[in-house]
Amino acid sequence: MKIVVTGHGGQVALSLMERAALHPSIELVALGRPKLDLAQPQTIFQAIVDAAPDLVVSAAAYTAVDQAEDEAELASVINTAGATAVAEAAAHINAPIIHLSTDYVFSGEGREPYKEEDPTGPKGVYGQTKLNGELGVIQANKRHFILRTAWVYSPFGKNFVKTMLRLAETRDQLSVVSDQWGNPTSALDIADAILHMAERLQTDPSFNSFGVYHLAGTGSINWSGFAQKIFEYSRARNGPYADVAGIATADYPTKAKRPLNSQLSTDRFFETFGWRAPEWPQSLEHVVDRILADNSQG
């Protein structure tokens, strides 16, 4: 089975490349700039058609949440027009698409974990462009899987875990918001889930449970608790650590509003695919190990 993933430098694409190497039956091709550039939608169709994949994973996105408030047009081109163009190209070659979306499509005002059918209500430009991208993908390709995820981290790229460990190298205490709750999600787990989906499609050609799914780490925590667990694992391995002071969102103003509740229910994904991500502390411990090992070698 040949899989194309967009955004070859992103956390999910890099995690997929690593995990796919463990699956001999899968050939993974990562496409990115300049050959495939979501900011230049006209590059997308030919790049995907030439690659001729059996499955397309749409992982590239504009993810600078605060910057999107000032770059709404660019965010829309990438997250909406670009995502739609990827889905159209996949549909042209009769390939299903797995499109990565976000918890930011919700307002965050509810208290329970969000289910797929719950009303959306983005608070900012990033969330709105991602929601518009979902709608574009759904309209462009009937064989679609929308995977909403949250709080993504990994040994690769820029993410909260790496930022905390870097800041702890020079600071004894860090202030981290304690009233935003969500599911920390390892991109390595996302990759495992996608490959599980791919194998299901490969072995069951009649499978047609397309639609919207939530895919996130199992269990929830607030950002300050997440930071504390990062430092607990790091300190046990003689890595950097800091004391964490919990603060309110109101005390840490940002240009874009964050949802206070980003918790996602993953029951639908489990019921359909029989797969659930590990408990988030388990996945985090593995990633902290990887980051510290990489830092010691670098």
PDB file of C-alpha atoms in Angstrom:
ATOM      1  CA  MET A   1       0.000   0.000   0.000  1.00  0.00           C
ATOM      2  CA  LYS A   2       1.365   3.388  -0.977  1.00  0.00           C
ATOM      3  CA  ILE A   3       0.630   6.324   1.313  1.00  0.00           C
ATOM      4  CA  VAL A   4       1.378   9.971   0.626  1.00  0.00           C
ATOM      5  CA  VAL A   5       1.594  12.349   3.592  1.00  0.00           C
ATOM      6  CA  THR A   6       1.701  16.122   3.167  1.00  0.00           C
ATOM      7  CA  GLY A   7       3.921  18.331   5.284  1.00  0.00           C
ATOM      8  CA  HIS A   8       7.158  16.342   5.337  1.00  0.00           C
ATOM      9  CA  GLY A   9       8.687  18.432   8.132  1.00  0.00           C
ATOM     10  CA  GLY A  10       5.764  18.269  10.562  1.00  0.00           C
ATOM     11  CA  GLN A  11       5.429  16.187  13.705  1.00  0.00           C
ATOM     12  CA  VAL A  12       2.859  13.788  12.262  1.00  0.00           C
ATOM     13  CA  ALA A  13       4.676  13.314   8.958  1.00  0.00           C
ATOM     14  CA  LEU A  14       8.009  12.641  10.690  1.00  0.00           C
ATOM     15  CA  SER A  15       6.328  10.244  13.109  1.00  0.00           C
ATOM     16  CA  LEU A  16       4.645   8.455  10.209  1.00  0.00           C
ATOM     17  CA  MET A  17       7.951   8.082   8.396  1.00  0.00           C
ATOM     18  CA  GLU A  18       9.486   6.495  11.476  1.00  0.00           C
ATOM     19  CA  ARG A  19       6.574   4.171  12.233  1.00  0.00           C
ATOM     20  CA  ALA A  20       5.944   3.170   8.604  1.00  0.00           C
ATOM     21  CA  ALA A  21       9.450   1.728   8.459  1.00  0.00           C
ATOM     22  CA  LEU A  22       8.130  -1.017  10.774  1.00  0.00           C
ATOM     23  CA  HIS A  23       5.427  -2.011   8.254  1.00  0.00           C
ATOM     24  CA  PRO A  24       6.963  -3.835   5.254  1.00  0.00           C
ATOM     25  CA  SER A  25       3.666  -3.768   3.342  1.00  0.00           C
ATOM     26  CA  ILE A  26       3.479   0.028   3.395  1.00  0.00           C
ATOM     27  CA  GLU A  27       5.378   2.465   1.196  1.00  0.00           C
ATOM     28  CA  LEU A  28       5.286   5.995   2.599  1.00  0.00           C
ATOM     29  CA  VAL A  29       6.071   9.071   0.519  1.00  0.00           C
ATOM     30  CA  ALA A  30       6.266  12.476   2.221  1.00  0.00           C
ATOM     31  CA  LEU A  31       5.523  15.471   0.010  1.00  0.00           C
ATOM     32  CA  GLY A  32       6.288  19.067   0.901  1.00  0.00           C
ATOM     33  CA  ARG A  33       7.582  22.349  -0.395  1.00  0.00           C
ATOM     34  CA  PRO A  34       8.432  23.268  -3.074  1.00  0.00           C
ATOM     35  CA  LYS A  35       6.904  20.315  -4.934  1.00  0.00           C
ATOM     36  CA  LEU A  36       3.707  20.450  -2.893  1.00  0.00           C
ATOM     37  CA  ASP A  37       3.015  23.790  -1.225  1.00  0.00           C
ATOM     38  CA  LEU A  38      -0.342  24.369   0.439  1.00  0.00           C
ATOM     39  CA  ALA A  39       0.234  28.104   0.168  1.00  0.00           C
ATOM     40  CA  GLN A  40       0.341  27.548  -3.600  1.00  0.00           C
ATOM     41  CA  PRO A  41      -2.700  25.294  -4.171  1.00  0.00           C
ATOM     42  CA  GLN A  42      -1.934  24.999  -7.876  1.00  0.00           C
ATOM     43  CA  THR A  43       1.090  22.805  -6.996  1.00  0.00           C
ATOM     44  CA  ILE A  44      -0.998  20.238  -5.140  1.00  0.00           C
ATOM     45  CA  PHE A  45      -2.944  18.383  -7.825  1.00  0.00           C
ATOM     46  CA  GLN A  46      -0.035  17.310 -10.004  1.00  0.00           C
ATOM     47  CA  ALA A  47       2.193  16.365  -7.063  1.00  0.00           C
ATOM     48  CA  ILE A  48      -0.399  13.965  -5.682  1.00  0.00           C
ATOM     49  CA  VAL A  49      -1.497  12.582  -9.045  1.00  0.00           C
ATOM     50  CA  ASP A  50       2.134  11.904 -10.004  1.00  0.00           C
ATOM     51  CA  ALA A  51       2.728  10.079  -6.699  1.00  0.00           C
ATOM     52  CA  ALA A  52      -0.336   7.857  -7.360  1.00  0.00           C
ATOM     53  CA  PRO A  53      -0.949   6.799  -3.750  1.00  0.00           C
ATOM     54  CA  ASP A  54      -3.571   4.375  -2.448  1.00  0.00           C
ATOM     55  CA  LEU A  55      -4.182   6.675   0.537  1.00  0.00           C
ATOM     56  CA  VAL A  56      -3.481  10.365   1.225  1.00  0.00           C
ATOM     57  CA  VAL A  57      -2.753  11.698   4.714  1.00  0.00           C
ATOM     58  CA  SER A  58      -3.325  15.457   4.845  1.00  0.00           C
ATOM     59  CA  ALA A  59      -1.109  16.536   7.744  1.00  0.00           C
ATOM     60  CA  ALA A  60       0.331  19.858   6.541  1.00  0.00           C
ATOM     61  CA  ALA A  61      -1.253  22.951   8.069  1.00  0.00           C
ATOM     62  CA  TYR A  62      -0.777  26.516   9.232  1.00  0.00           C
ATOM     63  CA  THR A  63      -0.533  26.036  13.008  1.00  0.00           C
ATOM     64  CA  ALA A  64       0.736  29.380  14.372  1.00  0.00           C
ATOM     65  CA  VAL A  65      -2.395  30.074  16.430  1.00  0.00           C
ATOM     66  CA  ASP A  66      -1.606  33.634  17.515  1.00  0.00           C
ATOM     67  CA  GLN A  67       0.068  34.651  14.271  1.00  0.00           C
ATOM     68  CA  ALA A  68      -3.027  33.518  12.379  1.00  0.00           C
ATOM     69  CA  GLU A  69      -4.922  36.456  13.878  1.00  0.00           C
ATOM     70  CA  ASP A  70      -2.650  38.741  11.815  1.00  0.00           C
ATOM     71  CA  GLU A  71      -2.308  36.403   8.820  1.00  0.00           C
ATOM     72  CA  ALA A  72      -5.899  35.326   8.331  1.00  0.00           C
ATOM     73  CA  GLU A  73      -5.636  35.210   4.546  1.00  0.00           C
ATOM     74  CA  LEU A  74      -2.532  33.007   4.535  1.00  0.00           C
ATOM     75  CA  ALA A  75      -4.007  30.716   7.197  1.00  0.00           C
ATOM     76  CA  SER A  76      -7.143  30.372   5.091  1.00  0.00           C
ATOM     77  CA  VAL A  77      -5.204  29.609   1.909  1.00  0.00           C
ATOM     78  CA  ILE A  78      -3.270  26.815   3.642  1.00  0.00           C
ATOM     79  CA  ASN A  79      -5.849  25.366   6.030  1.00  0.00           C
ATOM     80  CA  THR A  80      -8.932  25.722   3.856  1.00  0.00           C
ATOM     81  CA  ALA A  81      -8.057  26.061   0.151  1.00  0.00           C
ATOM     82  CA  GLY A  82      -4.923  23.910   0.444  1.00  0.00           C
ATOM     83  CA  ALA A  83      -6.637  21.155   2.412  1.00  0.00           C
ATOM     84  CA  THR A  84      -9.548  21.141  -0.040  1.00  0.00           C
ATOM     85  CA  ALA A  85      -7.169  20.897  -3.003  1.00  0.00           C
ATOM     86  CA  VAL A  86      -5.441  17.883  -1.417  1.00  0.00           C
ATOM     87  CA  ALA A  87      -8.818  16.175  -0.983  1.00  0.00           C
ATOM     88  CA  GLU A  88      -9.810  16.973  -4.582  1.00  0.00           C
ATOM     89  CA  ALA A  89      -6.573  15.481  -5.905  1.00  0.00           C
ATOM     90  CA  ALA A  90      -7.083  12.344  -3.819  1.00  0.00           C
ATOM     91  CA  ALA A  91     -10.650  12.016  -5.096  1.00  0.00           C
ATOM     92  CA  HIS A  92      -9.422  12.366  -8.700  1.00  0.00           C
ATOM     93  CA  ILE A  93      -7.309   9.215  -8.310  1.00  0.00           C
ATOM     94  CA  ASN A  94     -10.005   7.501  -6.189  1.00  0.00           C
ATOM     95  CA  ALA A  95      -7.863   7.529  -3.037  1.00  0.00           C
ATOM     96  CA  PRO A  96      -9.371   8.006   0.422  1.00  0.00           C
ATOM     97  CA  ILE A  97      -8.034  10.878   2.520  1.00  0.00           C
ATOM     98  CA  ILE A  98      -7.193  11.112   6.214  1.00  0.00           C
ATOM     99  CA  HIS A  99      -7.254  14.787   7.147  1.00  0.00           C
ATOM    100  CA  LEU A 100      -5.827  16.041  10.448  1.00  0.00           C
ATOM    101  CA  SER A 101      -7.886  18.668  12.243  1.00  0.00           C
ATOM    102  CA  THR A 102      -7.970  20.182  15.710  1.00  0.00           C
ATOM    103  CA  ASP A 103      -9.754  20.688  19.023  1.00  0.00           C
ATOM    104  CA  TYR A 104      -9.800  24.413  18.187  1.00  0.00           C
ATOM    105  CA  VAL A 105     -12.918  23.875  16.069  1.00  0.00           C
ATOM    106  CA  PHE A 106     -14.787  23.900  19.406  1.00  0.00           C
ATOM    107  CA  SER A 107     -15.456  26.897  21.653  1.00  0.00           C
ATOM    108  CA  GLY A 108     -14.123  25.141  24.740  1.00  0.00           C
ATOM    109  CA  GLU A 109     -17.076  26.355  26.797  1.00  0.00           C
ATOM    110  CA  GLY A 110     -18.472  22.891  27.558  1.00  0.00           C
ATOM    111  CA  ARG A 111     -17.278  20.805  30.489  1.00  0.00           C
ATOM    112  CA  GLU A 112     -17.544  17.287  29.108  1.00  0.00           C
ATOM    113  CA  PRO A 113     -15.219  15.760  26.488  1.00  0.00           C
ATOM    114  CA  TYR A 114     -16.409  16.831  23.054  1.00  0.00           C
ATOM    115  CA  LYS A 115     -18.015  14.239  20.806  1.00  0.00           C
ATOM    116  CA  GLU A 116     -17.846  14.391  17.029  1.00  0.00           C
ATOM    117  CA  GLU A 117     -21.447  15.519  16.657  1.00  0.00           C
ATOM    118  CA  ASP A 118     -21.211  18.361  19.186  1.00  0.00           C
ATOM    119  CA  PRO A 119     -21.701  21.882  17.805  1.00  0.00           C
ATOM    120  CA  THR A 120     -18.524  23.597  16.666  1.00  0.00           C
ATOM    121  CA  GLY A 121     -17.707  27.212  17.451  1.00  0.00           C
ATOM    122  CA  PRO A 122     -14.119  28.308  16.850  1.00  0.00           C
ATOM    123  CA  LYS A 123     -12.832  31.216  18.946  1.00  0.00           C
ATOM    124  CA  GLY A 124     -10.162  32.396  16.523  1.00  0.00           C
ATOM    125  CA  VAL A 125      -8.869  32.468  12.969  1.00  0.00           C
ATOM    126  CA  TYR A 126      -6.871  29.239  13.249  1.00  0.00           C
ATOM    127  CA  GLY A 127      -9.849  27.215  14.460  1.00  0.00           C
ATOM    128  CA  GLN A 128     -12.162  28.743  11.870  1.00  0.00           C
ATOM    129  CA  THR A 129      -9.803  28.019   8.966  1.00  0.00           C
ATOM    130  CA  LYS A 130      -9.379  24.433  10.173  1.00  0.00           C
ATOM    131  CA  LEU A 131     -13.152  24.002  10.444  1.00  0.00           C
ATOM    132  CA  ASN A 132     -13.573  25.434   6.943  1.00  0.00           C
ATOM    133  CA  GLY A 133     -10.897  22.988   5.809  1.00  0.00           C
ATOM    134  CA  GLU A 134     -12.872  20.092   7.285  1.00  0.00           C
ATOM    135  CA  LEU A 135     -15.938  21.187   5.333  1.00  0.00           C
ATOM    136  CA  GLY A 136     -13.896  21.538   2.155  1.00  0.00           C
ATOM    137  CA  VAL A 137     -12.431  18.046   2.517  1.00  0.00           C
ATOM    138  CA  ILE A 138     -15.853  16.530   3.199  1.00  0.00           C
ATOM    139  CA  GLN A 139     -17.300  18.141   0.065  1.00  0.00           C
ATOM    140  CA  ALA A 140     -14.314  17.320  -2.129  1.00  0.00           C
ATOM    141  CA  ASN A 141     -13.837  13.632  -1.307  1.00  0.00           C
ATOM    142  CA  LYS A 142     -16.612  11.260  -0.227  1.00  0.00           C
ATOM    143  CA  ARG A 143     -13.986   8.826   1.080  1.00  0.00           C
ATOM    144  CA  HIS A 144     -12.758  11.017   3.912  1.00  0.00           C
ATOM    145  CA  PHE A 145     -11.656  10.569   7.491  1.00  0.00           C
ATOM    146  CA  ILE A 146     -11.419  13.783   9.509  1.00  0.00           C
ATOM    147  CA  LEU A 147      -9.221  13.183  12.564  1.00  0.00           C
ATOM    148  CA  ARG A 148      -9.476  15.922  15.188  1.00  0.00           C
ATOM    149  CA  THR A 149      -6.631  15.801  17.646  1.00  0.00           C
ATOM    150  CA  ALA A 150      -5.196  18.015  20.401  1.00  0.00           C
ATOM    151  CA  TRP A 151      -2.075  19.078  22.295  1.00  0.00           C
ATOM    152  CA  VAL A 152       0.269  17.285  19.893  1.00  0.00           C
ATOM    153  CA  TYR A 153       3.873  16.687  20.924  1.00  0.00           C
ATOM    154  CA  SER A 154       6.686  14.382  19.805  1.00  0.00           C
ATOM    155  CA  PRO A 155      10.482  14.066  19.681  1.00  0.00           C
ATOM    156  CA  PHE A 156      10.324  16.193  16.512  1.00  0.00           C
ATOM    157  CA  GLY A 157       9.871  19.870  15.694  1.00  0.00           C
ATOM    158  CA  LYS A 158       8.546  22.490  18.089  1.00  0.00           C
ATOM    159  CA  ASN A 159       6.047  21.511  20.772  1.00  0.00           C
ATOM    160  CA  PHE A 160       5.114  22.080  24.409  1.00  0.00           C
ATOM    161  CA  VAL A 161       7.227  19.247  25.815  1.00  0.00           C
ATOM    162  CA  LYS A 162      10.406  20.426  24.101  1.00  0.00           C
ATOM    163  CA  THR A 163       9.685  24.039  25.065  1.00  0.00           C
ATOM    164  CA  MET A 164       9.264  23.160  28.747  1.00  0.00           C
ATOM    165  CA  LEU A 165      12.506  21.183  28.833  1.00  0.00           C
ATOM    166  CA  ARG A 166      14.362  24.002  27.085  1.00  0.00           C
ATOM    167  CA  LEU A 167      13.046  26.694  29.438  1.00  0.00           C
ATOM    168  CA  ALA A 168      13.907  24.584  32.484  1.00  0.00           C
ATOM    169  CA  GLU A 169      17.562  24.695  31.499  1.00  0.00           C
ATOM    170  CA  THR A 170      17.711  28.353  32.546  1.00  0.00           C
ATOM    171  CA  ARG A 171      14.761  28.850  34.918  1.00  0.00           C
ATOM    172  CA  ASP A 172      13.933  27.436  38.346  1.00  0.00           C
ATOM    173  CA  GLN A 173      10.214  28.165  38.131  1.00  0.00           C
ATOM    174  CA  LEU A 174       7.723  28.412  35.262  1.00  0.00           C
ATOM    175  CA  SER A 175       4.187  29.804  35.250  1.00  0.00           C
ATOM    176  CA  VAL A 176       1.790  27.611  33.250  1.00  0.00           C
ATOM    177  CA  VAL A 177      -1.959  27.989  32.835  1.00  0.00           C
ATOM    178  CA  SER A 178      -4.006  25.621  34.983  1.00  0.00           C
ATOM    179  CA  ASP A 179      -7.566  26.262  33.766  1.00  0.00           C
ATOM    180  CA  GLN A 180      -7.233  24.840  30.240  1.00  0.00           C
ATOM    181  CA  TRP A 181      -7.877  21.095  30.026  1.00  0.00           C
ATOM    182  CA  GLY A 182      -7.172  18.671  27.207  1.00  0.00           C
ATOM    183  CA  ASN A 183      -5.688  15.388  26.031  1.00  0.00           C
ATOM    184  CA  PRO A 184      -1.907  15.448  25.481  1.00  0.00           C
ATOM    185  CA  THR A 185      -1.359  13.473  22.275  1.00  0.00           C
ATOM    186  CA  SER A 186       1.879  11.952  21.026  1.00  0.00           C
ATOM    187  CA  ALA A 187       2.330  12.293  17.263  1.00  0.00           C
ATOM    188  CA  LEU A 188       3.846   8.804  17.380  1.00  0.00           C
ATOM    189  CA  ASP A 189       0.476   7.510  18.605  1.00  0.00           C
ATOM    190  CA  ILE A 190      -1.286   9.424  15.840  1.00  0.00           C
ATOM    191  CA  ALA A 191       1.027   7.732  13.350  1.00  0.00           C
ATOM    192  CA  ASP A 192       0.276   4.296  14.815  1.00  0.00           C
ATOM    193  CA  ALA A 193      -3.458   5.000  14.582  1.00  0.00           C
ATOM    194  CA  ILE A 194      -3.198   6.119  10.950  1.00  0.00           C
ATOM    195  CA  LEU A 195      -1.223   3.016  10.001  1.00  0.00           C
ATOM    196  CA  HIS A 196      -3.824   0.905  11.801  1.00  0.00           C
ATOM    197  CA  MET A 197      -6.493   2.604   9.673  1.00  0.00           C
ATOM    198  CA  ALA A 198      -4.448   2.022   6.526  1.00  0.00           C
ATOM    199  CA  GLU A 199      -4.159  -1.694   7.234  1.00  0.00           C
ATOM    200  CA  ARG A 200      -7.908  -1.864   7.775  1.00  0.00           C
ATOM    201  CA  LEU A 201      -8.500  -0.231   4.396  1.00  0.00           C
ATOM    202  CA  GLN A 202      -5.963  -2.562   2.793  1.00  0.00           C
ATOM    203  CA  THR A 203      -7.480  -5.769   4.189  1.00  0.00           C
ATOM    204  CA  ASP A 204     -11.143  -4.754   3.901  1.00  0.00           C
ATOM    205  CA  PRO A 205     -11.862  -3.086   0.533  1.00  0.00           C
ATOM    206  CA  SER A 206     -15.557  -2.777   1.447  1.00  0.00           C
ATOM    207  CA  PHE A 207     -14.822  -0.715   4.560  1.00  0.00           C
ATOM    208  CA  ASN A 208     -16.742   2.538   4.270  1.00  0.00           C
ATOM    209  CA  SER A 209     -17.085   4.030   7.770  1.00  0.00           C
ATOM    210  CA  PHE A 210     -15.954   7.411   6.549  1.00  0.00           C
ATOM    211  CA  GLY A 211     -16.624  10.537   8.557  1.00  0.00           C
ATOM    212  CA  VAL A 212     -15.369  12.637  11.466  1.00  0.00           C
ATOM    213  CA  TYR A 213     -13.414  11.076  14.337  1.00  0.00           C
ATOM    214  CA  HIS A 214     -11.608  12.287  17.432  1.00  0.00           C
ATOM    215  CA  LEU A 215      -8.133  10.855  17.968  1.00  0.00           C
ATOM    216  CA  ALA A 216      -6.230  11.949  21.063  1.00  0.00           C
ATOM    217  CA  GLY A 217      -4.296  10.650  24.024  1.00  0.00           C
ATOM    218  CA  THR A 218      -6.253   8.722  26.647  1.00  0.00           C
ATOM    219  CA  GLY A 219      -6.959  10.744  29.783  1.00  0.00           C
ATOM    220  CA  SER A 220      -6.907  14.490  30.343  1.00  0.00           C
ATOM    221  CA  ILE A 221      -4.936  17.055  32.343  1.00  0.00           C
ATOM    222  CA  ASN A 222      -4.434  20.812  32.478  1.00  0.00           C
ATOM    223  CA  TRP A 223      -1.353  22.503  31.042  1.00  0.00           C
ATOM    224  CA  SER A 224       0.331  23.021  34.412  1.00  0.00           C
ATOM    225  CA  GLY A 225      -0.223  19.378  35.361  1.00  0.00           C
ATOM    226  CA  PHE A 226       1.167  18.353  31.976  1.00  0.00           C
ATOM    227  CA  ALA A 227       4.282  20.456  32.637  1.00  0.00           C
ATOM    228  CA  GLN A 228       4.703  18.945  36.108  1.00  0.00           C
ATOM    229  CA  LYS A 229       4.620  15.433  34.665  1.00  0.00           C
ATOM    230  CA  ILE A 230       7.205  16.402  32.019  1.00  0.00           C
ATOM    231  CA  PHE A 231       9.572  17.598  34.740  1.00  0.00           C
ATOM    232  CA  GLU A 232       8.873  14.554  36.923  1.00  0.00           C
ATOM    233  CA  TYR A 233      10.050  12.273  34.125  1.00  0.00           C
ATOM    234  CA  SER A 234      12.953  14.537  33.193  1.00  0.00           C
ATOM    235  CA  ARG A 235      14.208  14.908  36.771  1.00  0.00           C
ATOM    236  CA  ALA A 236      14.148  11.126  37.244  1.00  0.00           C
ATOM    237  CA  ARG A 237      16.518  10.909  34.275  1.00  0.00           C
ATOM    238  CA  ASN A 238      18.799  13.726  35.464  1.00  0.00           C
ATOM    239  CA  GLY A 239      17.324  16.067  32.872  1.00  0.00           C
ATOM    240  CA  PRO A 240      16.263  19.699  33.336  1.00  0.00           C
ATOM    241  CA  TYR A 241      13.323  20.451  35.602  1.00  0.00           C
ATOM    242  CA  ALA A 242      11.587  23.415  37.202  1.00  0.00           C
ATOM    243  CA  ASP A 243       8.868  24.147  39.716  1.00  0.00           C
ATOM    244  CA  VAL A 244       5.516  24.870  38.090  1.00  0.00           C
ATOM    245  CA  ALA A 245       3.204  27.639  39.278  1.00  0.00           C
ATOM    246  CA  GLY A 246      -0.355  27.325  38.013  1.00  0.00           C
ATOM    247  CA  ILE A 247      -1.920  30.546  36.714  1.00  0.00           C
ATOM    248  CA  ALA A 248      -5.236  31.509  35.154  1.00  0.00           C
ATOM    249  CA  THR A 249      -5.647  32.051  31.427  1.00  0.00           C
ATOM    250  CA  ALA A 250      -6.607  35.640  32.238  1.00  0.00           C
ATOM    251  CA  ASP A 251      -3.128  36.154  33.695  1.00  0.00           C
ATOM    252  CA  TYR A 252      -1.438  34.985  30.491  1.00  0.00           C
ATOM    253  CA  PRO A 253      -3.074  36.966  27.678  1.00  0.00           C
ATOM    254  CA  THR A 254      -2.531  35.796  24.108  1.00  0.00           C
ATOM    255  CA  LYS A 255      -3.656  37.274  20.812  1.00  0.00           C
ATOM    256  CA  ALA A 256      -5.867  34.262  20.047  1.00  0.00           C
ATOM    257  CA  LYS A 257      -8.321  32.888  22.588  1.00  0.00           C
ATOM    258  CA  ARG A 258      -7.701  29.294  23.639  1.00  0.00           C
ATOM    259  CA  PRO A 259     -10.529  26.866  24.443  1.00  0.00           C
ATOM    260  CA  LEU A 260     -10.677  26.198  28.188  1.00  0.00           C
ATOM    261  CA  ASN A 261     -11.944  22.689  27.503  1.00  0.00           C
ATOM    262  CA  SER A 262     -10.145  20.812  24.721  1.00  0.00           C
ATOM    263  CA  GLN A 263     -11.039  17.336  25.933  1.00  0.00           C
ATOM    264  CA  LEU A 264     -12.056  14.998  23.107  1.00  0.00           C
ATOM    265  CA  SER A 265     -14.025  11.776  23.399  1.00  0.00           C
ATOM    266  CA  THR A 266     -12.334   9.051  21.344  1.00  0.00           C
ATOM    267  CA  ASP A 267     -15.046   6.393  21.764  1.00  0.00           C
ATOM    268  CA  ARG A 268     -16.191   6.546  18.132  1.00  0.00           C
ATOM    269  CA  PHE A 269     -12.685   5.850  16.840  1.00  0.00           C
ATOM    270  CA  PHE A 270     -12.305   2.912  19.243  1.00  0.00           C
ATOM    271  CA  GLU A 271     -15.702   1.470  18.315  1.00  0.00           C
ATOM    272  CA  THR A 272     -14.913   1.713  14.592  1.00  0.00           C
ATOM    273  CA  PHE A 273     -11.255   0.724  14.469  1.00  0.00           C
ATOM    274  CA  GLY A 274     -10.677  -1.143  17.728  1.00  0.00           C
ATOM    275  CA  TRP A 275      -7.739   1.094  18.602  1.00  0.00           C
ATOM    276  CA  ARG A 276      -7.221   3.537  21.430  1.00  0.00           C
ATOM    277  CA  ALA A 277      -4.143   5.612  22.293  1.00  0.00           C
ATOM    278  CA  PRO A 278      -2.203   4.697  25.449  1.00  0.00           C
ATOM    279  CA  GLU A 279      -2.757   6.654  28.656  1.00  0.00           C
ATOM    280  CA  TRP A 280      -1.077   9.996  28.051  1.00  0.00           C
ATOM    281  CA  PRO A 281       1.563   9.689  30.836  1.00  0.00           C
ATOM    282  CA  GLN A 282       2.802   6.457  29.242  1.00  0.00           C
ATOM    283  CA  SER A 283       3.274   8.067  25.842  1.00  0.00           C
ATOM    284  CA  LEU A 284       4.813  11.178  27.400  1.00  0.00           C
ATOM    285  CA  GLU A 285       7.423   9.168  29.285  1.00  0.00           C
ATOM    286  CA  HIS A 286       8.601   7.588  26.039  1.00  0.00           C
ATOM    287  CA  VAL A 287       8.870  10.962  24.287  1.00  0.00           C
ATOM    288  CA  VAL A 288      10.726  12.600  27.204  1.00  0.00           C
ATOM    289  CA  ASP A 289      13.189   9.698  27.051  1.00  0.00           C
ATOM    290  CA  ARG A 290      13.697  10.317  23.330  1.00  0.00           C
ATOM    291  CA  ILE A 291      14.136  14.078  23.677  1.00  0.00           C
ATOM    292  CA  LEU A 292      16.668  13.793  26.508  1.00  0.00           C
ATOM    293  CA  ALA A 293      18.604  11.132  24.590  1.00  0.00           C
ATOM    294  CA  ASP A 294      18.635  13.314  21.464  1.00  0.00           C
ATOM    295  CA  ASN A 295      19.763  16.349  23.504  1.00  0.00           C
ATOM    296  CA  SER A 296      22.614  14.434  25.103  1.00  0.00           C
ATOM    297  CA  GLN A 297      23.851  13.341  21.674  1.00  0.00           C
ATOM    298  CA  GLY A 298      23.469  16.785  20.144  1.00  0.00           C
TER     299      GLY A 298
END
